[in-house]
mmCIF file of C-alpha atoms in Angstrom:
data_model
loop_
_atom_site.group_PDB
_atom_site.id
_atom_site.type_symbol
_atom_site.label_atom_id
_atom_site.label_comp_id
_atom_site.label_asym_id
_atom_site.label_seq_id
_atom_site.Cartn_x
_atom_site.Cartn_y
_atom_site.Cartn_z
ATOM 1 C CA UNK A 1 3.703 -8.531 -15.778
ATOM 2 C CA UNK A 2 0.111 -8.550 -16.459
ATOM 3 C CA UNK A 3 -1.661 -7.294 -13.112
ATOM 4 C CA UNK A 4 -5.774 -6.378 -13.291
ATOM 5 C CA UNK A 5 -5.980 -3.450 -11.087
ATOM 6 C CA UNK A 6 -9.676 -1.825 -10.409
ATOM 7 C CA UNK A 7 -11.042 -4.007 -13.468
ATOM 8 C CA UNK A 8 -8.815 -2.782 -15.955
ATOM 9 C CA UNK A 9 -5.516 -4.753 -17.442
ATOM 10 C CA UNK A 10 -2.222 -3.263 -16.547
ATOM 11 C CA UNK A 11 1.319 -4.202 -17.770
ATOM 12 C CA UNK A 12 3.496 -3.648 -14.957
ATOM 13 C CA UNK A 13 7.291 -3.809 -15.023
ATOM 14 C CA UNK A 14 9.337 -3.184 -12.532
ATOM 15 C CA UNK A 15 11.977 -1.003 -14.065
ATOM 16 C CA UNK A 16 9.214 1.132 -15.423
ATOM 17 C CA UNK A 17 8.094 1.584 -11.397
ATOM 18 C CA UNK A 18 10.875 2.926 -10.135
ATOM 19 C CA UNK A 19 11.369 5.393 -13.280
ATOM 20 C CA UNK A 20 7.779 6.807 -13.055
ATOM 21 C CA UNK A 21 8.514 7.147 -9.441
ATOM 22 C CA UNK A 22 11.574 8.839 -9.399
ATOM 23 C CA UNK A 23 11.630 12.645 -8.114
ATOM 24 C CA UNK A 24 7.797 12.062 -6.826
ATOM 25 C CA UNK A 25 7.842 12.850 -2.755
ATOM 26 C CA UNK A 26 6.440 10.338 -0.799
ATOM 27 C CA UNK A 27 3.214 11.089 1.248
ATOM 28 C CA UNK A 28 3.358 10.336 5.031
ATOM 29 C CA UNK A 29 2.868 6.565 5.859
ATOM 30 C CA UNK A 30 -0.599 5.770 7.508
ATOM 31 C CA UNK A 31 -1.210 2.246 5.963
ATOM 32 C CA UNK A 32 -0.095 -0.284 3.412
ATOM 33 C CA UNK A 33 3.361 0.703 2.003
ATOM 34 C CA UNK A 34 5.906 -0.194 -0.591
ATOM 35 C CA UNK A 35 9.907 0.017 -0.490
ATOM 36 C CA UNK A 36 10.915 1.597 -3.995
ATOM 37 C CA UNK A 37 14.690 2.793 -3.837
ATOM 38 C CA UNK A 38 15.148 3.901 -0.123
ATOM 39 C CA UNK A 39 11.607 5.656 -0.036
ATOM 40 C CA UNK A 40 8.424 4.310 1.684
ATOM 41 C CA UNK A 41 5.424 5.586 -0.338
ATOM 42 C CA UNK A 42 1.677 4.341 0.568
ATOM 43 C CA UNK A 43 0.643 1.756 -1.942
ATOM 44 C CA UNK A 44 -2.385 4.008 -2.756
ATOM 45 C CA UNK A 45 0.239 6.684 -3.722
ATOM 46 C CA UNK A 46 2.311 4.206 -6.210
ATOM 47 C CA UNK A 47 -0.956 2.715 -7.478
ATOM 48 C CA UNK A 48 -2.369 6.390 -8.884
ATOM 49 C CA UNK A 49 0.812 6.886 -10.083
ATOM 50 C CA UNK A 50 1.506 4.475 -12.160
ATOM 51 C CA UNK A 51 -1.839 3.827 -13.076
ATOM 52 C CA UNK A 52 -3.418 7.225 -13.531
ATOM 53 C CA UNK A 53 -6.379 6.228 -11.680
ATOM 54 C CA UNK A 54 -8.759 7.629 -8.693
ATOM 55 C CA UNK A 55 -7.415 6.543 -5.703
ATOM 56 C CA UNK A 56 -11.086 5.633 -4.389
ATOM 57 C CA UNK A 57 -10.952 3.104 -7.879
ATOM 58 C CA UNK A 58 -8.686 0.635 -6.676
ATOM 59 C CA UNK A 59 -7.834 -0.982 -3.333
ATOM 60 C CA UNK A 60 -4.653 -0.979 -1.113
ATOM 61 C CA UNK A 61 -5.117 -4.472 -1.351
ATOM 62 C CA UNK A 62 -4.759 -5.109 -5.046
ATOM 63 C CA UNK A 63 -2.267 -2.702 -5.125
ATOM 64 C CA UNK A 64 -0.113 -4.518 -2.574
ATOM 65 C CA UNK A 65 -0.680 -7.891 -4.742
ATOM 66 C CA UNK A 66 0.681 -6.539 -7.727
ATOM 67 C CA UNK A 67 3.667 -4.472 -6.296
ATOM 68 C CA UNK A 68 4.130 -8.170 -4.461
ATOM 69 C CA UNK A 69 4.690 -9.573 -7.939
ATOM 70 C CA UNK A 70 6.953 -7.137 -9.359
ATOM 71 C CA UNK A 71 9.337 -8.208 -6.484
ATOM 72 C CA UNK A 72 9.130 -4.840 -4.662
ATOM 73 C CA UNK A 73 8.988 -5.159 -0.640
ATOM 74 C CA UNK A 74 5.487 -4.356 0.741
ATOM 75 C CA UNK A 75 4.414 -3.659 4.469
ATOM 76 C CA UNK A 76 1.286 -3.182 5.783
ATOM 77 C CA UNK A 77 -0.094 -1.015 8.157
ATOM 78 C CA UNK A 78 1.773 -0.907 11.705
ATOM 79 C CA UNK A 79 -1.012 -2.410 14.577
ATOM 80 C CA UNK A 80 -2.268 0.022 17.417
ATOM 81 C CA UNK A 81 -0.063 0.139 20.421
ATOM 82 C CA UNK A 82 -1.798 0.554 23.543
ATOM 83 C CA UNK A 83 -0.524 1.865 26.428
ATOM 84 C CA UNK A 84 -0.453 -0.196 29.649
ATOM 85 C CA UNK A 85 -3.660 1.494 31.013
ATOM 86 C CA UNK A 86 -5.555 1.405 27.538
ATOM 87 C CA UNK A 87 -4.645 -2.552 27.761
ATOM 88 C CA UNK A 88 -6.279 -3.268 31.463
ATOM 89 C CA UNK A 89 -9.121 -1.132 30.518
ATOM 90 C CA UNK A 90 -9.611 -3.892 27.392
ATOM 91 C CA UNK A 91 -8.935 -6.308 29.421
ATOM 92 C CA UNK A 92 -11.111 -5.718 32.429
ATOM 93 C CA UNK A 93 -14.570 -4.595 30.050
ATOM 94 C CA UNK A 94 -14.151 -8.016 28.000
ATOM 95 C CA UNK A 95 -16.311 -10.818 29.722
ATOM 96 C CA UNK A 96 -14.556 -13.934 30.845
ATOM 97 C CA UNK A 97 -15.094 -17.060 28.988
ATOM 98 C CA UNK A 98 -14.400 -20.520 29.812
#
């Protein structure tokens, strides 16, 4: 599939993914991720990979849009849990509206 990433064309294929990915460790988790095999890698992680660019070239974004298309399961970054007090605190600074 034909996927521009950071201005540049790229012809992804699936198959091709999961080779070039094979024996590479994943990096810890700490936004946008992809699902190739039973691994979670970061899609900034995939995306230099396969693409053999900068990370700071291309976004998490477009990577997530093109990983979308190959069919491969993306996630994106878990939300902040706050903790019960964190919460009231929030909740008692923000003013009331009607």
């Amino acid at each position: 599939m034909r996927c521009v990433i950071a201005r540049f064309p790229f012809d992804l294929v699936k198959s091709e993914v999961v080779q070039s990915m094979k024996g590479i460790k994943p990096e810890p988790v700490t936004g946008e991720s992809v699902i190739i095999g039973r691994r979670h890698y970061p899609v900034k992680q995939v995306g230099a990979v396969i693409t053999r660019l900068d990370r700071r070239d291309f976004t998490a974004g477009e990577m997530t849009r093109a990983l979308s298309r190959l069919g491969f399961t993306c996630r994106s970054a878990p939300a902040a849990v706050l903790s019960p007090l964190e919460e009231a605190a929030a909740l008692l600074q923000a003013p009331s509206r009607p």
